[in-house]
Amino acid sequence: MSYAVAGDWGTSNLRLYRIEKGVVVERATGPGIGNLGAPPEQVLRATLAPWRETGEPSAIRLCGMVGSRNGWVEIPYADCPADAAAWRRGAVHLALDAIPVTIGAGLACTRASGAADVMRGEETQIFGAMAIAPALAHGRHLVALPGTHSKWAQVEDGRVTGFQTFLTGELFALLRDHSTLTRASAEDGADTDEATGFATGLARIDAGGHLLGALFEARAAQLRSGVGGAWARGFLSGLVIGAEIAEIAPAATGEIALIGDPALVERYSQALAARSLTATAYTGDACSLAGLALLETP
Amino acid sequence: MSYAVAGDWGTSNLRLYRIEKGVVVERATGPGIGNLGAPPEQVLRATLAPWRETGEPSAIRLCGMVGSRNGWVEIPYADCPADAAAWRRGAVHLALDAIPVTIGAGLACTRASGAADVMRGEETQIFGAMAIAPALAHGRHLVALPGTHSKWAQVEDGRVTGFQTFLTGELFALLRDHSTLTRASAEDGADTDEATGFATGLARIDAGGHLLGALFEARAAQLRSGVGGAWARGFLSGLVIGAEIAEIAPAATGEIALIGDPALVERYSQALAARSLTATAYTGDACSLAGLALLETP
């Protein structure tokens, strides 16, 4: 059976999809660009090896950090505003053992402040979402991609006109794993404590609190109010997600498109609802695949 | 020569002062409560050993995390509002090899949101500053103690009525040492780049930017604008200090008392001046010593 391969190769993970007649029939995972341990071609070969035993793929399409300075080949960013056609033109073609490989470009923009911003991988999901829901390619929309580096993109008649990155996921992980905030109590607590902490963190921000002056409550509450580590982790998650939404809220009108992991999208939906903002959810995987399908192969 | 010992024993360091006739004649340092490696009495004995060869001190006065759950003995917090007399009553008396030891209490408060907050060590500097500058004990003042966990305290006629902790220093260290933000460029750059980055970070916040959505610029600027790691560290420092001041600014009226390390106090003065706020600086060491002198020994 002939097949093609599509893949999202980010900092943390390589996710490969085996596609037959347009349908994903198998998945494989490998190390991300941030922890390769070997040249990217070699890592890709190793991850593909079981599939290649049944024959060579017709083509490989990739997106994400594989196109960065530390990836396989550095691909220039496409500049905003960019529509799907401009983005596709930025893709680079190479080969792995004579199998044609196409790697999609990232996007860059400059905000009004003069600050630069970049993305690699999320643009594929944004253009993929427009392919899945064509209404997104007409009129003005706000597209949110929560994650390690959350992106909020403005889309106008099919063009990404600009975007902003929030360090939300990375900051949460730093605070959870490396700070003095989550281990002040000997008790950890239950999952329900984490949900209570999340709601408390969200409420602090919704009541007008700011991130930097609210973080230490995670520790103080453990010393004074008898809560444990689970509550503190939930509280920190509520604070950072709440702070992200609070920054975006003044500019948010109408329905928001939320693309990502379903559990994370659920937390964002809860935070948006607290501000009377509504969102339509799209699965990150499906959007990546739809976006990768837009890339031409030679 | 008879002498007394005063000490600030925080999470990172033990700082001891040998005092003869009210004057510091020698200093010694040891490990902080966060990295003791041995019981606190043993660590204190080892640090004091050279001084004790010439005779026993008449008394030892300590403040800081030595009075916390992980310290020598857990001392209940004095609740705000608290004046110097209430704080002194909270001190605990014990002994090291028959030398009388007094450890000062920390302070706790509850903010309007219901959030708890705590300090251990900074209260000694606040009451010490009032002893150094008696005008601080009359009327309303805002006292800032920048550091790993920056504290901003309201003081009213000599009483600490409440305070708020900002994670500024710890967050900066997490971002500098553990994040993806400071190492995107192969070049590090010069000290002047760090100062330029600091000014840019401050300016972002002063122009109405918020912390979470501005952090990623540290990385994007390295990828797009050719700046290096030194610029990025300065930028992050400007962002976090700027964000701290931005949270406090709406409530800040009149002169602010700034207590701390001179280099850090200088950065805060610069950030305050950008908002037309003025500050009087006090050296952290001098305030600690003046506060410790207020503690009674048996």
Coordinates of C-alpha atoms in Angstrom, one line a residue:
Chain A
M1 CA 0.0 0.0 0.0
S2 CA 1.5 3.4 -1.0
Y3 CA 1.7 5.9 1.8
A4 CA 2.9 9.4 2.7
V5 CA 4.3 10.7 6.0
A6 CA 3.4 13.9 7.7
G7 CA 5.1 15.2 10.9
D8 CA 5.2 17.9 13.5
W9 CA 8.8 18.1 14.8
G10 CA 8.8 20.5 17.7
T11 CA 11.3 21.3 20.5
S12 CA 10.1 18.4 22.7
N13 CA 8.7 15.7 20.4
L14 CA 8.7 14.4 16.9
R15 CA 5.2 13.2 16.0
L16 CA 4.9 11.3 12.7
Y17 CA 1.7 10.2 10.9
R18 CA 1.5 7.4 8.3
I19 CA -1.2 8.4 5.8
E20 CA -2.9 6.1 3.4
K21 CA -5.5 7.4 1.0
G22 CA -5.7 10.6 3.0
V23 CA -6.3 8.8 6.3
V24 CA -3.9 8.4 9.3
V25 CA -3.4 4.7 9.8
E26 CA -0.5 4.8 12.2
R27 CA 1.5 7.1 14.5
A28 CA 5.1 7.1 15.6
T29 CA 7.0 9.4 18.0
G30 CA 10.7 10.4 18.4
P31 CA 12.9 12.9 20.2
G32 CA 12.3 16.6 19.7
I33 CA 14.7 19.1 18.2
G34 CA 15.7 20.2 21.7
N35 CA 16.9 16.7 22.7
L36 CA 18.0 15.0 19.4
G37 CA 21.2 13.2 20.5
A38 CA 22.0 12.5 16.8
P39 CA 21.8 14.4 13.5
P40 CA 18.1 15.0 12.5
E41 CA 18.3 12.7 9.4
Q42 CA 19.5 9.8 11.6
V43 CA 16.7 10.4 14.1
L44 CA 14.1 10.6 11.3
R45 CA 15.5 7.4 9.7
A46 CA 15.3 5.5 13.1
T47 CA 11.7 6.7 13.7
L48 CA 10.6 5.8 10.2
A49 CA 12.4 2.4 10.0
P50 CA 9.5 0.1 10.9
W51 CA 7.3 1.7 8.3
R52 CA 10.0 1.6 5.6
E53 CA 10.2 -2.2 6.0
T54 CA 6.9 -2.4 4.0
G55 CA 8.1 0.1 1.3
E56 CA 9.2 3.7 0.9
P57 CA 6.8 6.6 1.6
S58 CA 6.0 8.7 -1.5
A59 CA 6.8 11.9 0.4
I60 CA 7.5 13.4 3.8
R61 CA 6.0 16.7 4.9
L62 CA 7.3 18.3 8.2
C63 CA 6.6 21.5 10.2
G64 CA 8.0 23.0 13.4
M65 CA 11.4 23.5 14.9
V66 CA 12.9 21.1 12.4
G67 CA 13.1 24.3 10.2
S68 CA 15.0 26.3 12.9
R69 CA 18.6 27.2 13.4
N70 CA 19.0 24.1 15.6
G71 CA 16.9 21.8 13.3
W72 CA 17.6 20.1 10.0
V73 CA 17.9 23.2 7.9
E74 CA 17.2 26.8 8.8
I75 CA 14.3 28.1 6.8
P76 CA 13.6 31.8 6.6
Y77 CA 10.4 33.0 8.3
A78 CA 7.5 34.1 6.0
D79 CA 6.7 37.7 7.1
C80 CA 3.2 38.7 8.2
P81 CA 0.8 39.5 6.8
A82 CA 0.9 36.1 5.2
D83 CA -1.8 34.0 3.6
A84 CA -1.6 30.3 2.9
A85 CA -0.1 30.8 -0.5
A86 CA 2.7 33.0 0.7
W87 CA 3.4 30.6 3.5
R88 CA 3.5 27.6 1.1
R89 CA 6.0 29.4 -1.1
G90 CA 8.4 29.6 1.9
A91 CA 8.7 25.8 2.2
V92 CA 12.0 24.2 1.5
H93 CA 12.5 20.9 -0.4
L94 CA 15.2 18.4 0.4
A95 CA 15.5 14.6 0.5
L96 CA 16.1 11.7 2.8
D97 CA 17.6 8.7 1.0
A98 CA 15.9 9.9 -2.2
I99 CA 12.5 10.3 -0.5
P100 CA 11.3 13.9 -1.2
V101 CA 11.0 16.0 2.0
T102 CA 9.2 19.3 2.4
I103 CA 9.6 21.5 5.5
G104 CA 7.2 24.3 6.0
A105 CA 8.3 27.9 6.9
G106 CA 7.6 29.6 10.2
L107 CA 6.1 33.1 10.5
A108 CA 7.6 36.3 11.8
C109 CA 5.9 39.6 12.6
T110 CA 6.8 43.0 14.2
R111 CA 4.4 44.4 16.7
A112 CA 3.5 48.1 17.1
S113 CA 6.0 48.4 19.9
G114 CA 8.8 47.4 17.5
A115 CA 9.1 44.0 19.2
A116 CA 9.7 41.0 17.0
D117 CA 7.8 37.7 17.3
V118 CA 8.2 34.3 15.7
M119 CA 6.4 31.0 15.4
R120 CA 7.3 27.6 13.9
G121 CA 4.6 24.9 13.7
E122 CA 1.6 26.9 14.9
E123 CA 1.2 28.6 11.5
T124 CA 0.6 25.1 10.1
Q125 CA -2.2 24.6 12.5
I126 CA -3.7 28.0 11.8
F127 CA -3.8 27.4 8.0
G128 CA -5.0 23.9 8.7
A129 CA -7.9 25.2 10.8
M130 CA -8.9 27.4 7.9
A131 CA -8.9 24.4 5.7
I132 CA -11.1 22.5 8.2
A133 CA -13.4 25.5 8.9
P134 CA -13.4 27.7 5.8
A135 CA -15.5 30.4 7.6
L136 CA -12.2 31.2 9.6
A137 CA -10.7 32.4 6.3
H138 CA -13.4 35.1 5.9
G139 CA -13.6 38.2 8.1
R140 CA -11.6 38.9 11.2
H141 CA -10.8 36.2 13.8
L142 CA -8.7 35.7 16.8
V143 CA -7.0 32.3 16.9
A144 CA -5.4 31.0 20.2
L145 CA -2.9 28.2 20.3
P146 CA -2.3 27.5 24.0
G147 CA 0.9 25.6 25.0
T148 CA 4.5 26.0 26.1
H149 CA 4.6 29.2 24.1
S150 CA 1.0 30.2 23.6
K151 CA 0.3 32.1 20.4
W152 CA -2.6 34.5 19.8
A153 CA -2.9 35.3 16.1
Q154 CA -5.1 37.8 14.3
V155 CA -6.5 36.4 11.0
E156 CA -8.1 38.7 8.5
D157 CA -9.7 37.3 5.3
G158 CA -7.3 34.3 5.4
R159 CA -4.1 36.2 6.1
V160 CA -2.3 36.1 9.5
T161 CA -1.7 39.8 10.1
G162 CA 0.1 39.5 13.4
F163 CA 0.5 37.5 16.6
Q164 CA 1.8 37.5 20.1
T165 CA 3.6 34.8 22.1
F166 CA 2.8 34.3 25.8
L167 CA 5.3 32.3 27.8
T168 CA 2.4 30.7 29.8
G169 CA 3.3 27.0 29.6
E170 CA 7.0 27.4 30.0
L171 CA 6.5 29.8 32.9
F172 CA 4.1 27.4 34.6
A173 CA 6.6 24.5 34.3
L174 CA 9.5 26.7 35.7
L175 CA 7.4 27.7 38.7
R176 CA 6.1 24.1 39.3
D177 CA 9.5 22.4 38.9
H178 CA 12.2 24.9 39.9
S179 CA 10.7 27.5 42.3
T180 CA 10.2 27.7 46.0
L181 CA 6.4 28.0 45.5
T182 CA 5.1 24.4 45.3
R183 CA 6.9 22.6 48.0
A184 CA 6.2 24.6 51.2
S185 CA 3.8 22.0 52.6
A186 CA 4.6 18.4 53.5
E187 CA 1.1 17.3 52.2
D188 CA 0.4 17.3 48.4
G189 CA -3.4 17.0 48.5
A190 CA -6.0 15.6 46.1
D191 CA -6.9 16.3 42.5
T192 CA -9.9 18.3 43.7
D193 CA -7.5 20.6 45.5
E194 CA -5.8 21.3 42.2
A195 CA -9.1 22.3 40.7
T196 CA -9.9 24.5 43.7
G197 CA -6.5 26.1 43.4
F198 CA -7.0 26.7 39.6
A199 CA -10.3 28.4 40.3
T200 CA -8.8 30.6 43.0
G201 CA -5.9 31.6 40.8
L202 CA -8.3 32.6 38.0
A203 CA -10.4 34.5 40.4
R204 CA -7.4 36.5 41.7
I205 CA -6.6 37.7 38.2
D206 CA -10.3 38.3 37.2
A207 CA -10.6 40.5 40.3
G208 CA -7.9 42.8 38.9
G209 CA -4.8 41.1 40.4
H210 CA -1.6 41.0 38.5
L211 CA 0.7 38.0 38.0
L212 CA 3.9 39.0 39.7
G213 CA 2.3 40.2 42.9
A214 CA 0.0 37.1 43.1
L215 CA 2.5 34.3 42.6
F216 CA 3.9 34.2 46.2
E217 CA 0.4 33.4 47.5
A218 CA 1.1 29.8 46.3
R219 CA 3.7 29.6 49.0
A220 CA 2.1 31.8 51.7
A221 CA -1.2 29.8 51.5
Q222 CA 0.7 26.6 52.2
L223 CA 2.3 28.2 55.3
R224 CA -0.9 29.9 56.6
S225 CA -4.0 28.2 55.2
G226 CA -3.1 24.5 55.3
V227 CA -3.3 23.8 51.5
G228 CA -0.8 21.5 49.8
G229 CA 1.2 21.2 46.7
A230 CA -1.7 20.1 44.4
W231 CA -3.6 23.3 45.4
A232 CA -0.4 25.4 44.7
R233 CA 0.1 23.9 41.2
G234 CA -3.6 24.5 40.3
F235 CA -3.3 28.0 41.7
L236 CA -0.2 28.8 39.6
S237 CA -1.9 27.3 36.5
G238 CA -5.0 29.5 37.1
L239 CA -2.8 32.6 37.6
V240 CA -0.7 32.2 34.4
I241 CA -3.7 31.2 32.2
G242 CA -5.8 34.0 33.8
A243 CA -3.0 36.5 33.1
E244 CA -2.7 35.5 29.5
I245 CA -6.5 35.9 28.9
A246 CA -6.5 39.2 30.9
E247 CA -3.9 40.6 28.5
I248 CA -5.9 39.5 25.4
A249 CA -9.4 40.2 26.6
P250 CA -9.5 44.0 25.8
A251 CA -8.8 43.2 22.1
A252 CA -11.1 40.1 21.9
T253 CA -14.4 40.5 20.2
G254 CA -16.6 37.7 18.9
E255 CA -15.9 34.0 18.8
I256 CA -12.3 32.8 19.4
A257 CA -10.8 29.7 17.7
L258 CA -8.9 27.6 20.2
I259 CA -6.5 25.1 18.8
G260 CA -4.6 22.6 21.0
D261 CA -4.6 19.6 23.3
P262 CA -8.2 19.0 24.5
A263 CA -7.4 19.1 28.3
L264 CA -5.6 22.4 27.9
V265 CA -8.3 23.8 25.6
E266 CA -10.8 23.0 28.3
R267 CA -8.9 25.1 30.9
Y268 CA -8.7 28.0 28.5
S269 CA -12.4 27.7 27.7
Q270 CA -13.1 27.9 31.5
A271 CA -10.9 31.0 31.8
L272 CA -12.5 32.7 28.7
A273 CA -16.1 31.9 29.9
A274 CA -15.3 33.7 33.2
R275 CA -14.9 36.8 31.0
S276 CA -18.0 36.1 28.9
L277 CA -15.8 35.2 25.9
T278 CA -16.7 32.1 23.9
A279 CA -14.5 29.8 21.9
T280 CA -14.7 27.1 19.3
A281 CA -12.3 24.3 19.9
Y282 CA -10.2 22.5 17.2
T283 CA -7.9 19.6 17.9
G284 CA -4.3 20.4 17.5
D285 CA -3.4 17.1 15.7
A286 CA -6.2 17.5 13.1
C287 CA -5.1 21.1 12.4
S288 CA -1.5 20.1 12.0
L289 CA -2.4 17.4 9.5
A290 CA -4.7 19.6 7.5
G291 CA -2.0 22.3 7.4
L292 CA 0.7 19.8 6.4
A293 CA -1.6 18.6 3.6
L294 CA -1.4 22.1 2.1
L295 CA 2.3 21.9 1.5
E296 CA 3.3 20.9 -2.0
T297 CA 5.7 18.1 -2.6
P298 CA 7.9 18.0 -5.7
Chain B
M1 CA 37.0 42.5 74.8
S2 CA 33.4 41.6 75.4
Y3 CA 31.3 41.4 72.3
A4 CA 27.8 40.5 71.1
V5 CA 26.8 38.7 67.8
A6 CA 24.0 39.8 65.5
G7 CA 23.0 37.8 62.4
D8 CA 20.7 37.6 59.4
W9 CA 20.1 33.9 58.6
G10 CA 18.1 33.7 55.4
T11 CA 17.5 31.0 52.9
S12 CA 20.7 31.5 50.9
N13 CA 23.2 32.9 53.5
L14 CA 24.1 33.3 57.1
R15 CA 25.6 36.7 57.8
L16 CA 27.1 37.3 61.2
Y17 CA 28.4 40.5 62.7
R18 CA 30.7 40.8 65.7
I19 CA 29.7 43.9 67.6
E20 CA 32.0 45.6 70.2
K21 CA 30.7 48.7 72.0
G22 CA 27.9 49.0 69.4
V23 CA 30.2 48.9 66.4
V24 CA 30.6 46.1 63.9
V25 CA 34.2 45.0 64.0
E26 CA 34.1 41.8 62.0
R27 CA 31.9 39.8 59.7
A28 CA 31.5 36.1 59.0
T29 CA 29.3 34.1 56.6
G30 CA 27.9 30.6 56.5
P31 CA 25.4 28.5 54.7
G32 CA 21.7 29.6 54.5
I33 CA 18.8 27.7 55.9
G34 CA 18.0 26.3 52.4
N35 CA 21.4 24.6 52.2
L36 CA 22.5 23.8 55.8
G37 CA 24.0 20.3 55.4
A38 CA 24.0 19.9 59.2
P39 CA 21.8 20.9 62.2
P40 CA 21.6 24.7 62.5
E41 CA 23.3 24.7 66.0
Q42 CA 26.3 22.9 64.5
V43 CA 26.5 25.3 61.5
L44 CA 26.3 28.3 63.9
R45 CA 29.0 26.8 66.1
A46 CA 31.3 26.3 63.1
T47 CA 30.8 29.8 61.9
L48 CA 31.3 31.3 65.3
A49 CA 34.3 29.2 66.2
P50 CA 37.1 31.7 65.3
W51 CA 35.5 34.4 67.4
R52 CA 34.9 32.2 70.4
E53 CA 38.6 31.5 70.6
T54 CA 39.0 34.9 72.2
G55 CA 36.0 34.5 74.5
E56 CA 32.2 33.8 74.5
P57 CA 29.8 36.4 73.1
S58 CA 27.5 38.0 75.6
A59 CA 24.5 37.3 73.4
I60 CA 23.4 36.3 69.9
R61 CA 20.5 38.0 68.1
L62 CA 19.2 36.4 64.9
C63 CA 16.5 37.1 62.3
G64 CA 15.2 35.5 59.1
M65 CA 14.4 32.0 58.0
V66 CA 16.3 30.6 61.0
G67 CA 12.8 31.1 62.7
S68 CA 10.9 29.1 60.0
R69 CA 9.7 25.5 59.9
N70 CA 12.9 24.4 58.3
G71 CA 15.1 26.6 60.5
W72 CA 16.3 26.2 64.1
V73 CA 12.9 26.6 65.8
E74 CA 9.6 27.6 64.2
I75 CA 8.5 30.9 65.6
P76 CA 4.9 32.0 65.1
Y77 CA 4.4 35.1 62.9
A78 CA 3.4 38.4 64.6
D79 CA 0.2 39.5 62.9
C80 CA -0.2 42.8 61.1
P81 CA -0.9 45.5 62.1
A82 CA 2.3 45.2 64.3
D83 CA 4.5 47.9 65.8
A84 CA 8.1 47.3 67.0
A85 CA 6.9 46.4 70.5
A86 CA 4.4 43.7 69.3
W87 CA 7.1 42.3 67.0
R88 CA 9.7 42.2 69.8
R89 CA 7.3 40.3 72.1
G90 CA 7.1 37.6 69.4
A91 CA 10.8 36.8 69.7
V92 CA 11.9 33.4 71.1
H93 CA 14.8 32.9 73.5
L94 CA 17.0 29.8 73.5
A95 CA 20.7 29.1 74.0
L96 CA 23.8 27.8 72.3
D97 CA 26.2 26.2 74.8
A98 CA 24.8 28.5 77.5
I99 CA 25.1 31.7 75.3
P100 CA 21.7 33.4 75.2
V101 CA 20.2 33.4 71.7
T102 CA 17.2 35.5 70.7
I103 CA 15.4 34.9 67.3
G104 CA 13.0 37.6 66.0
A105 CA 9.5 36.7 64.8
G106 CA 8.4 37.1 61.2
L107 CA 5.2 39.0 60.2
A108 CA 2.0 37.7 58.6
C109 CA -0.9 39.6 57.1
T110 CA -4.1 38.9 55.2
R111 CA -4.8 41.1 52.1
A112 CA -8.3 42.4 51.1
S113 CA -8.6 39.5 48.6
G114 CA -8.2 37.0 51.5
A115 CA -4.7 36.1 50.4
A116 CA -2.2 35.4 53.1
D117 CA 1.3 36.8 53.0
V118 CA 4.4 36.3 55.2
M119 CA 7.9 37.7 55.7
R120 CA 10.9 36.6 57.8
G121 CA 13.9 39.0 58.0
E122 CA 12.5 42.0 56.2
E123 CA 10.5 43.1 59.2
T124 CA 13.8 43.5 61.1
Q125 CA 15.0 45.8 58.4
I126 CA 11.7 47.8 58.4
F127 CA 11.8 48.4 62.2
G128 CA 15.6 49.0 61.9
A129 CA 15.0 51.7 59.3
M130 CA 12.5 53.4 61.6
A131 CA 15.2 53.4 64.3
I132 CA 17.7 54.9 61.8
A133 CA 15.2 57.5 60.4
P134 CA 12.6 58.2 63.1
A135 CA 10.5 60.2 60.6
L136 CA 9.6 56.9 59.0
A137 CA 7.7 56.0 62.2
H138 CA 5.3 59.0 61.9
G139 CA 2.6 59.2 59.3
R140 CA 2.1 56.9 56.3
H141 CA 5.0 55.4 54.3
L142 CA 5.6 52.8 51.7
V143 CA 8.7 50.7 52.3
A144 CA 10.2 48.6 49.5
L145 CA 12.6 45.8 50.1
P146 CA 13.7 44.5 46.7
G147 CA 15.2 41.1 46.4
T148 CA 14.5 37.4 45.7
H149 CA 11.1 37.9 47.2
S150 CA 10.5 41.7 47.1
K151 CA 8.3 43.1 49.8
W152 CA 6.3 46.3 49.7
A153 CA 5.1 47.3 53.2
Q154 CA 2.6 50.0 54.3
V155 CA 3.8 51.6 57.5
E156 CA 1.4 53.8 59.5
D157 CA 2.6 55.7 62.6
G158 CA 5.2 53.0 63.3
R159 CA 3.0 50.0 62.6
V160 CA 3.3 47.7 59.7
T161 CA -0.3 47.5 58.6
G162 CA 0.1 45.2 55.6
F163 CA 2.5 44.1 52.8
Q164 CA 2.7 42.3 49.5
T165 CA 5.4 39.9 48.2
F166 CA 6.6 40.0 44.6
L167 CA 8.5 37.0 43.2
T168 CA 10.7 39.4 41.2
G169 CA 14.2 38.2 42.0
E170 CA 13.3 34.5 42.0
L171 CA 11.4 34.8 38.7
F172 CA 14.3 36.6 37.1
A173 CA 16.7 33.9 38.2
L174 CA 14.4 31.2 36.9
L175 CA 14.1 32.9 33.5
R176 CA 17.8 33.6 33.3
D177 CA 19.0 30.1 34.3
H178 CA 16.3 27.6 33.3
S179 CA 14.2 29.1 30.5
T180 CA 14.6 29.0 26.7
L181 CA 14.8 32.8 26.6
T182 CA 18.5 33.7 27.2
R183 CA 20.4 31.3 25.0
A184 CA 18.9 31.7 21.5
S185 CA 22.0 33.6 20.3
A186 CA 25.5 32.3 20.0
E187 CA 26.9 35.7 21.0
D188 CA 26.5 37.0 24.6
G189 CA 27.4 40.6 24.1
A190 CA 28.8 43.4 26.3
D191 CA 27.7 44.9 29.6
T192 CA 26.4 47.9 27.8
D193 CA 24.0 45.6 25.9
E194 CA 22.7 44.5 29.3
A195 CA 22.0 48.1 30.2
T196 CA 20.3 48.7 26.9
G197 CA 18.2 45.6 27.4
F198 CA 17.2 46.7 30.8
A199 CA 16.0 50.1 29.5
T200 CA 14.1 48.4 26.7
G201 CA 12.3 46.0 29.1
L202 CA 11.4 48.9 31.4
A203 CA 10.1 50.9 28.5
R204 CA 7.9 48.0 27.3
I205 CA 6.1 47.9 30.7
D206 CA 6.0 51.7 31.0
A207 CA 4.2 51.8 27.6
G208 CA 1.4 49.7 29.0
G209 CA 2.8 46.2 28.2
H210 CA 2.2 43.3 30.6
L211 CA 4.8 40.8 31.8
L212 CA 3.5 37.5 30.4
G213 CA 3.1 38.7 26.8
A214 CA 6.4 40.5 26.8
L215 CA 8.8 37.8 28.0
F216 CA 9.1 36.0 24.7
E217 CA 10.6 39.1 23.1
A218 CA 13.8 38.2 24.9
R219 CA 14.1 35.2 22.6
A220 CA 12.5 36.6 19.4
A221 CA 14.9 39.6 19.5
Q222 CA 17.9 37.3 19.5
L223 CA 16.5 35.4 16.5
R224 CA 15.4 38.5 14.6
S225 CA 17.3 41.6 15.8
G226 CA 20.8 40.2 16.4
V227 CA 21.0 40.9 20.1
G228 CA 22.8 38.5 22.4
G229 CA 22.4 36.9 25.9
A230 CA 23.5 40.0 27.8
W231 CA 20.8 42.1 26.2
A232 CA 18.2 39.4 26.9
R233 CA 19.2 39.2 30.6
G234 CA 19.0 43.0 30.9
F235 CA 15.6 43.0 29.1
L236 CA 14.2 40.3 31.5
S237 CA 15.4 42.3 34.5
G238 CA 13.8 45.4 33.1
L239 CA 10.5 43.6 32.5
V240 CA 10.2 42.0 36.0
I241 CA 11.3 45.1 37.9
G242 CA 9.1 47.3 35.7
A243 CA 6.1 44.9 36.3
E244 CA 6.6 45.1 40.0
I245 CA 6.7 48.9 40.0
A246 CA 3.7 49.0 37.6
E247 CA 1.6 47.0 40.1
I248 CA 2.6 49.2 43.0
A249 CA 2.5 52.6 41.3
P250 CA -1.2 53.3 41.5
A251 CA -1.1 53.1 45.3
A252 CA 2.3 54.9 45.7
T253 CA 2.1 58.5 46.9
G254 CA 5.0 60.5 48.3
E255 CA 8.5 59.4 49.1
I256 CA 9.2 55.7 49.1
A257 CA 11.8 54.1 51.4
L258 CA 14.0 51.6 49.5
I259 CA 16.0 49.1 51.6
G260 CA 18.5 46.7 50.1
D261 CA 21.6 45.9 48.2
P262 CA 22.9 49.2 46.7
A263 CA 23.2 47.8 43.1
L264 CA 19.6 46.6 43.2
V265 CA 18.3 49.7 44.9
E266 CA 19.9 51.7 42.0
R267 CA 17.9 49.7 39.4
Y268 CA 14.7 50.2 41.4
S269 CA 15.4 53.9 41.7
Q270 CA 15.8 54.1 37.9
A271 CA 12.4 52.3 37.4
L272 CA 10.7 54.5 40.0
A273 CA 12.1 57.6 38.4
A274 CA 10.6 56.6 35.0
R275 CA 7.2 56.9 36.7
S276 CA 8.1 60.2 38.5
L277 CA 8.3 58.4 41.9
T278 CA 11.1 59.2 44.2
A279 CA 12.8 57.1 46.8
T280 CA 15.2 57.4 49.8
A281 CA 17.7 54.5 49.9
Y282 CA 18.7 52.7 53.1
T283 CA 21.4 50.0 53.1
G284 CA 20.0 46.6 53.9
D285 CA 22.9 45.6 56.3
A286 CA 22.5 48.8 58.3
C287 CA 18.8 48.3 58.7
S288 CA 19.2 44.6 59.7
L289 CA 21.7 45.6 62.4
A290 CA 19.5 48.4 63.7
G291 CA 16.5 46.1 63.8
L292 CA 18.4 43.3 65.6
A293 CA 19.6 45.8 68.2
L294 CA 15.9 46.3 69.1
L295 CA 15.5 42.6 70.2
E296 CA 15.9 42.2 73.9
T297 CA 18.2 39.5 75.3
P298 CA 17.5 37.8 78.6

